[in-house]
CSV table of C-alpha atoms and ligand atoms in Angstrom, one decimal:
chain,number,residue,atom,x,y,z
A,1,UNK,CA,81.6,18.1,44.3
A,2,UNK,CA,81.5,21.5,46.1
A,3,UNK,CA,78.0,22.8,47.0
A,4,UNK,CA,76.5,25.2,44.5
A,5,UNK,CA,76.0,28.6,46.1
A,6,UNK,CA,72.7,30.3,46.0
A,7,UNK,CA,73.2,33.6,44.2
A,8,UNK,CA,71.7,36.5,46.2
A,9,UNK,CA,68.6,37.8,44.5
A,10,UNK,CA,67.0,41.2,45.0
A,11,UNK,CA,63.3,40.7,44.4
A,12,UNK,CA,62.9,44.4,43.7
A,13,UNK,CA,65.7,45.3,41.3
A,14,UNK,CA,65.5,48.4,39.1
A,15,UNK,CA,63.9,46.5,36.2
A,16,UNK,CA,60.9,45.8,38.3
A,17,UNK,CA,60.5,49.5,39.2
A,18,UNK,CA,58.4,50.1,36.1
A,19,UNK,CA,55.5,52.4,36.7
A,20,UNK,CA,52.4,50.3,37.3
A,21,UNK,CA,50.2,53.0,38.8
A,22,UNK,CA,46.9,53.2,37.1
A,23,UNK,CA,45.7,54.6,34.9
A,24,UNK,CA,48.9,55.9,33.3
A,25,UNK,CA,49.6,52.3,32.4
A,26,UNK,CA,46.8,52.4,29.9
A,27,UNK,CA,47.0,55.9,28.4
A,28,UNK,CA,47.7,56.8,24.8
A,29,UNK,CA,45.6,53.9,23.5
A,30,UNK,CA,41.9,53.8,22.9
A,31,UNK,CA,41.3,50.2,22.3
A,32,UNK,CA,37.8,50.4,23.9
A,33,UNK,CA,36.5,53.7,22.5
A,34,UNK,CA,32.7,53.6,22.3
A,35,UNK,CA,32.6,50.1,23.7
A,36,UNK,CA,30.6,48.8,26.6
A,37,UNK,CA,32.2,46.5,29.2
A,38,UNK,CA,31.0,44.8,32.3
A,39,UNK,CA,33.5,43.7,35.0
A,40,UNK,CA,32.3,41.7,37.9
A,41,UNK,CA,33.9,42.1,41.4
A,42,UNK,CA,35.1,45.5,40.3
A,43,UNK,CA,35.1,47.6,43.5
A,44,UNK,CA,38.5,46.3,44.5
A,45,UNK,CA,41.6,44.5,43.4
A,46,UNK,CA,42.0,43.0,40.0
A,47,UNK,CA,38.5,43.8,38.9
A,48,UNK,CA,38.9,47.5,39.9
A,49,UNK,CA,42.2,47.7,38.1
A,50,UNK,CA,40.7,46.2,34.9
A,51,UNK,CA,37.7,48.6,35.2
A,52,UNK,CA,40.1,51.5,35.4
A,53,UNK,CA,42.0,50.3,32.4
A,54,UNK,CA,38.9,49.8,30.3
A,55,UNK,CA,37.6,53.3,31.2
A,56,UNK,CA,41.0,54.9,30.6
A,57,UNK,CA,40.9,53.4,27.1
A,58,UNK,CA,37.5,54.8,26.2
A,59,UNK,CA,35.0,52.2,27.3
A,60,UNK,CA,31.8,52.8,29.3
A,61,UNK,CA,32.5,50.4,32.1
A,62,UNK,CA,29.8,48.8,34.3
A,63,UNK,CA,30.9,47.8,37.8
A,64,UNK,CA,29.3,45.4,40.2
A,65,UNK,CA,30.0,44.0,43.6
A,66,UNK,CA,28.0,43.6,46.9
A,67,UNK,CA,29.2,46.5,49.0
A,68,UNK,CA,27.5,49.6,47.6
A,69,UNK,CA,29.7,52.1,49.5
A,70,UNK,CA,32.9,50.6,48.2
A,71,UNK,CA,31.4,50.3,44.7
A,72,UNK,CA,30.5,54.0,44.7
A,73,UNK,CA,34.0,54.9,45.8
A,74,UNK,CA,35.4,52.9,42.9
A,75,UNK,CA,33.0,54.4,40.4
A,76,UNK,CA,33.7,57.9,41.7
A,77,UNK,CA,37.4,57.4,41.3
A,78,UNK,CA,37.0,56.3,37.7
A,79,UNK,CA,34.7,59.2,37.0
A,80,UNK,CA,37.2,61.6,38.6
A,81,UNK,CA,39.8,60.3,36.2
A,82,UNK,CA,37.4,61.2,33.3
A,83,UNK,CA,36.1,57.7,32.7
A,84,UNK,CA,32.5,56.7,31.7
A,85,UNK,CA,31.2,54.4,34.5
A,86,UNK,CA,28.0,53.1,36.1
A,87,UNK,CA,27.5,50.5,38.8
A,88,UNK,CA,25.1,48.2,40.5
A,89,UNK,CA,25.3,46.6,43.8
A,90,UNK,CA,24.5,42.9,43.6
A,91,UNK,CA,25.5,39.5,44.9
A,92,UNK,CA,26.5,37.3,42.0
A,93,UNK,CA,25.1,34.4,43.8
A,94,UNK,CA,21.8,36.0,42.7
A,95,UNK,CA,22.1,34.9,39.1
A,96,UNK,CA,18.8,36.4,38.1
A,97,UNK,CA,20.0,39.8,39.2
A,98,UNK,CA,23.3,39.3,37.3
A,99,UNK,CA,21.4,38.2,34.1
A,100,UNK,CA,19.2,41.3,34.4
A,101,UNK,CA,22.3,43.6,34.8
A,102,UNK,CA,23.7,42.2,31.5
A,103,UNK,CA,20.4,42.5,29.7
A,104,UNK,CA,19.8,46.0,31.0
A,105,UNK,CA,23.3,47.2,30.1
A,106,UNK,CA,23.0,45.9,26.5
A,107,UNK,CA,19.5,47.5,26.2
A,108,UNK,CA,20.6,50.8,27.6
A,109,UNK,CA,23.8,51.1,25.5
A,110,UNK,CA,22.7,49.2,22.5
A,111,UNK,CA,25.7,46.9,22.7
A,112,UNK,CA,27.9,44.8,24.9
A,113,UNK,CA,31.5,44.4,23.8
A,114,UNK,CA,33.1,42.6,26.7
A,115,UNK,CA,32.3,40.8,29.9
A,116,UNK,CA,34.9,40.0,32.5
A,117,UNK,CA,33.9,37.3,35.0
A,118,UNK,CA,36.3,38.3,37.7
A,119,UNK,CA,34.6,37.9,41.1
A,120,UNK,CA,35.2,34.7,43.0
A,121,UNK,CA,34.3,33.3,46.4
A,122,UNK,CA,37.3,32.1,48.3
A,123,UNK,CA,36.7,29.8,51.3
A,124,UNK,CA,39.9,28.6,52.9
A,125,UNK,CA,39.2,25.3,54.7
A,126,UNK,CA,40.8,22.0,55.2
A,127,UNK,CA,38.7,19.2,53.7
A,128,UNK,CA,38.1,17.5,57.0
A,129,UNK,CA,36.5,20.7,58.5
A,130,UNK,CA,34.6,21.9,55.4
A,131,UNK,CA,30.9,21.6,55.3
A,132,UNK,CA,29.0,20.8,52.1
A,133,UNK,CA,27.6,24.3,52.2
A,134,UNK,CA,31.0,25.9,52.4
A,135,UNK,CA,32.2,23.7,49.5
A,136,UNK,CA,29.2,24.8,47.4
A,137,UNK,CA,29.8,28.5,48.2
A,138,UNK,CA,33.0,28.2,46.1
A,139,UNK,CA,30.9,27.2,43.1
A,140,UNK,CA,28.0,29.7,43.2
A,141,UNK,CA,30.0,32.7,42.0
A,142,UNK,CA,33.1,31.1,40.3
A,143,UNK,CA,31.1,28.6,38.3
A,144,UNK,CA,27.4,29.4,38.3
A,145,UNK,CA,27.7,33.2,37.8
A,146,UNK,CA,30.4,32.6,35.1
A,147,UNK,CA,28.0,30.2,33.4
A,148,UNK,CA,25.0,32.6,33.6
A,149,UNK,CA,27.2,35.6,32.6
A,150,UNK,CA,28.7,33.8,29.6
A,151,UNK,CA,25.3,32.4,28.5
A,152,UNK,CA,23.6,35.8,28.7
A,153,UNK,CA,26.5,37.8,27.1
A,154,UNK,CA,27.0,35.2,24.3
A,155,UNK,CA,23.4,35.5,23.3
A,156,UNK,CA,23.7,39.3,23.0
A,157,UNK,CA,27.2,39.4,21.5
A,158,UNK,CA,26.4,36.6,19.0
A,159,UNK,CA,23.7,38.9,17.4
A,160,UNK,CA,26.1,41.9,17.1
A,161,UNK,CA,28.0,42.5,14.0
A,162,UNK,CA,31.1,43.2,16.0
A,163,UNK,CA,30.7,40.1,18.2
A,164,UNK,CA,32.3,40.3,21.6
A,165,UNK,CA,34.8,39.0,24.1
A,166,UNK,CA,34.5,37.2,27.4
A,167,UNK,CA,37.4,37.1,29.8
A,168,UNK,CA,37.3,34.8,32.8
A,169,UNK,CA,39.7,35.4,35.7
A,170,UNK,CA,40.9,32.0,36.9
A,171,UNK,CA,43.8,31.1,39.2
A,172,UNK,CA,46.8,28.9,39.1
A,173,UNK,CA,44.9,27.0,41.9
A,174,UNK,CA,42.7,25.7,39.0
A,175,UNK,CA,45.6,23.5,37.8
A,176,UNK,CA,48.0,23.3,40.7
A,177,UNK,CA,47.3,22.0,44.2
A,178,UNK,CA,47.9,23.3,47.7
A,179,UNK,CA,46.4,22.8,51.1
A,180,UNK,CA,43.2,24.5,52.3
A,181,UNK,CA,41.8,25.6,49.0
A,182,UNK,CA,40.2,22.5,47.6
A,183,UNK,CA,36.8,24.0,47.0
A,184,UNK,CA,38.2,27.2,45.4
A,185,UNK,CA,40.6,25.2,43.3
A,186,UNK,CA,37.9,22.7,42.1
A,187,UNK,CA,35.6,25.6,41.2
A,188,UNK,CA,38.4,27.3,39.2
A,189,UNK,CA,39.2,24.1,37.4
A,190,UNK,CA,35.5,23.7,36.5
A,191,UNK,CA,35.3,27.3,35.3
A,192,UNK,CA,38.5,26.8,33.2
A,193,UNK,CA,36.9,23.8,31.5
A,194,UNK,CA,33.6,25.6,31.0
A,195,UNK,CA,35.5,28.6,29.6
A,196,UNK,CA,37.2,26.4,26.9
A,197,UNK,CA,33.9,24.8,26.0
A,198,UNK,CA,32.3,28.2,25.7
A,199,UNK,CA,35.2,29.3,23.4
A,200,UNK,CA,34.3,26.4,21.0
A,201,UNK,CA,30.6,27.4,21.0
A,202,UNK,CA,31.4,31.1,20.6
A,203,UNK,CA,34.0,30.6,17.8
A,204,UNK,CA,31.5,30.7,14.9
A,205,UNK,CA,29.4,33.4,16.6
A,206,UNK,CA,32.1,36.0,16.8
A,207,UNK,CA,32.4,35.6,20.5
A,208,UNK,CA,35.9,34.9,21.9
A,209,UNK,CA,36.2,33.4,25.4
A,210,UNK,CA,39.6,33.3,27.1
A,211,UNK,CA,40.9,33.1,30.7
A,212,UNK,CA,43.6,35.0,32.5
A,213,UNK,CA,45.3,32.8,35.1
A,214,UNK,CA,46.9,34.9,37.9
A,215,UNK,CA,49.4,33.5,40.3
A,216,UNK,CA,49.9,35.4,43.6
A,217,UNK,CA,48.7,39.0,43.2
A,218,UNK,CA,48.9,41.7,45.9
A,219,UNK,CA,45.2,42.4,46.7
A,220,UNK,CA,43.1,42.7,49.8
A,221,UNK,CA,42.0,39.0,49.2
A,222,UNK,CA,45.6,37.6,49.1
A,223,UNK,CA,46.7,39.8,52.0
A,224,UNK,CA,43.8,38.5,54.1
A,225,UNK,CA,44.8,34.9,53.1
A,226,UNK,CA,48.2,35.3,54.7
A,227,UNK,CA,46.8,37.4,57.5
A,228,UNK,CA,49.7,39.9,57.4
A,229,UNK,CA,52.3,37.2,58.1
A,230,UNK,CA,55.4,38.4,56.3
A,231,UNK,CA,57.1,35.0,56.7
A,232,UNK,CA,54.3,33.3,54.9
A,233,UNK,CA,54.4,36.0,52.2
A,234,UNK,CA,58.2,35.7,51.8
A,235,UNK,CA,57.8,31.9,51.5
A,236,UNK,CA,55.3,32.3,48.8
A,237,UNK,CA,57.5,34.8,46.9
A,238,UNK,CA,60.5,32.4,47.2
A,239,UNK,CA,58.6,29.8,45.1
A,240,UNK,CA,57.8,32.3,42.3
A,241,UNK,CA,60.5,32.5,39.6
A,242,UNK,CA,60.2,36.3,39.5
A,243,UNK,CA,60.3,36.3,43.4
A,244,UNK,CA,57.3,38.6,43.9
A,245,UNK,CA,53.6,38.8,43.7
A,246,UNK,CA,52.0,40.5,40.6
A,247,UNK,CA,50.1,43.7,40.8
A,248,UNK,CA,46.4,44.1,40.0
A,249,UNK,CA,47.4,46.3,37.1
A,250,UNK,CA,49.6,43.5,35.6
A,251,UNK,CA,46.6,41.1,35.6
A,252,UNK,CA,44.4,43.9,34.2
A,253,UNK,CA,46.8,44.4,31.3
A,254,UNK,CA,46.3,40.8,30.3
A,255,UNK,CA,42.5,41.1,30.7
A,256,UNK,CA,42.4,44.2,28.5
A,257,UNK,CA,44.6,42.5,25.9
A,258,UNK,CA,42.3,39.5,25.6
A,259,UNK,CA,39.2,41.7,25.5
A,260,UNK,CA,40.7,43.9,22.8
A,261,UNK,CA,40.8,43.5,19.0
A,262,UNK,CA,44.6,42.9,19.4
A,263,UNK,CA,43.5,39.4,20.4
A,264,UNK,CA,41.0,39.0,17.5
A,265,UNK,CA,42.3,35.5,16.6
A,266,UNK,CA,42.7,34.3,20.2
A,267,UNK,CA,40.1,32.1,21.8
A,268,UNK,CA,40.1,29.2,24.2
A,269,UNK,CA,43.3,30.4,25.8
A,270,UNK,CA,44.3,30.2,29.5
A,271,UNK,CA,47.0,32.9,29.8
A,272,UNK,CA,49.1,32.6,32.9
A,273,UNK,CA,50.2,35.9,34.5
A,274,UNK,CA,52.2,34.6,37.4
A,275,UNK,CA,55.9,35.5,37.2
A,276,UNK,CA,56.7,32.1,35.7
A,277,UNK,CA,55.0,30.0,38.4
A,278,UNK,CA,53.1,27.6,36.2
A,279,UNK,CA,56.0,27.1,33.8
A,280,UNK,CA,58.3,26.0,36.7
A,281,UNK,CA,59.4,22.4,37.0
A,282,UNK,CA,60.5,22.7,40.6
A,283,UNK,CA,61.7,25.3,43.1
A,284,UNK,CA,65.5,25.4,43.0
A,285,UNK,CA,67.4,25.4,46.2
A,286,UNK,CA,70.6,26.1,44.4
A,287,UNK,CA,71.4,28.0,41.2
A,288,UNK,CA,74.2,27.1,38.9
B,301,NAP,N1,44.7,38.0,44.6
B,301,NAP,C1,45.3,36.9,44.1
B,301,NAP,O1,46.4,36.5,44.6
B,301,NAP,C2,44.6,36.0,43.1
B,301,NAP,C3,45.3,34.9,42.6
B,301,NAP,C4,44.7,34.1,41.6
B,301,NAP,C5,43.5,34.4,41.1
B,301,NAP,N2,42.8,35.5,41.7
B,301,NAP,C6,41.4,35.7,41.2
B,301,NAP,O2,41.3,37.1,40.8
B,301,NAP,C7,39.9,37.5,40.9
B,301,NAP,C8,39.9,38.7,41.7
B,301,NAP,O3,40.5,38.5,43.0
B,301,NAP,P1,41.0,39.8,43.9
B,301,NAP,O4,42.2,39.3,44.7
B,301,NAP,O5,41.1,41.0,43.1
B,301,NAP,O6,39.8,39.9,44.9
B,301,NAP,P2,39.4,41.1,45.9
B,301,NAP,O7,40.4,42.1,46.0
B,301,NAP,O8,38.9,40.4,47.1
B,301,NAP,O9,38.1,41.7,45.2
B,301,NAP,C9,37.0,40.9,44.9
B,301,NAP,C10,35.9,41.7,44.3
B,301,NAP,O10,34.8,40.8,44.0
B,301,NAP,C11,33.7,41.3,44.7
B,301,NAP,N3,32.9,40.1,45.1
B,301,NAP,C12,33.2,39.1,45.9
B,301,NAP,N4,32.2,38.3,46.0
B,301,NAP,C13,31.2,38.8,45.3
B,301,NAP,C14,29.8,38.4,45.1
B,301,NAP,N5,29.3,37.3,45.7
B,301,NAP,N6,29.0,39.1,44.3
B,301,NAP,C15,29.5,40.2,43.7
B,301,NAP,N7,30.8,40.7,43.9
B,301,NAP,C16,31.6,40.0,44.7
B,301,NAP,C17,34.2,42.1,45.9
B,301,NAP,O11,33.3,43.1,46.3
B,301,NAP,P3,32.2,42.8,47.5
B,301,NAP,O12,33.0,42.0,48.6
B,301,NAP,O13,31.7,44.1,47.9
B,301,NAP,O14,31.2,42.0,46.8
B,301,NAP,C18,35.4,42.8,45.2
B,301,NAP,O15,35.0,43.9,44.3
B,301,NAP,C19,39.2,36.3,41.6
B,301,NAP,O16,38.6,35.5,40.6
B,301,NAP,C20,40.3,35.5,42.2
B,301,NAP,O17,40.0,34.1,42.3
B,301,NAP,C21,43.3,36.3,42.6
């Protein structure tokens, strides 16, 4: 039988040239008018794109991250675009400070409509060279802060007439394995399981809990992970059915959807936003 020839594939054909620049992506809709939303890890990347989206659709958005300078830049940029925004520098490993931020936000605004648990600690280490301390670092934000955030927000949202929505940002690493990210992956898997359990407990309280599951996304974190090595980046893209990384705005669009009333009957969902990666059986070397 003659060999099947690999069809040439342009990873950036015209149909991918859709305008993804924020915040134009989100205009003309006001799904979060008068609503109050907290997004963790919102000075950069996916969290920042989500914060921009919420603000562009009418929410007062509360940002948090560790680096105050970067956080201020993010908040100024949202305010310059006409968004309602406030911020607080904190390390989510300090769960008391995170709990206080949630409580204070609800007290100040009289409501809390959505919480996005987005920040994560990523420690790339092979198992044989990973200390217990480095292993645990993966869990302190991804799992512990998600637990405290969910617990605190659920208590507030459960008492509100309008309920609320919690969106957790997971990763395809939570259900698929690769080398060097065992701690990160185990923490994401734990957070996924917790998220689904929280959905069950929130269901009768009017609190929906869902996860967005990004695959490879072009952010500072993912660029640092490949250390500017284009060959590695190309190799990763070649394993993705859509042959490219996602943009922070594409992940943000899914976060906004799950936080919005459009998803009013959706809870306990893990929504992949990954160019088809999780649905894939194997990476083809040939195409028919
Ligand atoms: N990028 C990807 O390819 C990809 C793929 C799958 C899943 N994800 C998930 O998507 C989420 C966002 O990732 P990203 O790529 O957008 O990351 P990023 O660009 O590195 O941004 C991370 C954000 O979280 C903040 N942050 C980190 N540690 C924190 C801490 N201890 N306390 C408070 N804030 C903290 C960072 O600010 P400071 O450093 O100033 O604190 C920053 O605002 C994560 O949950 C990640 O696991 C990303």
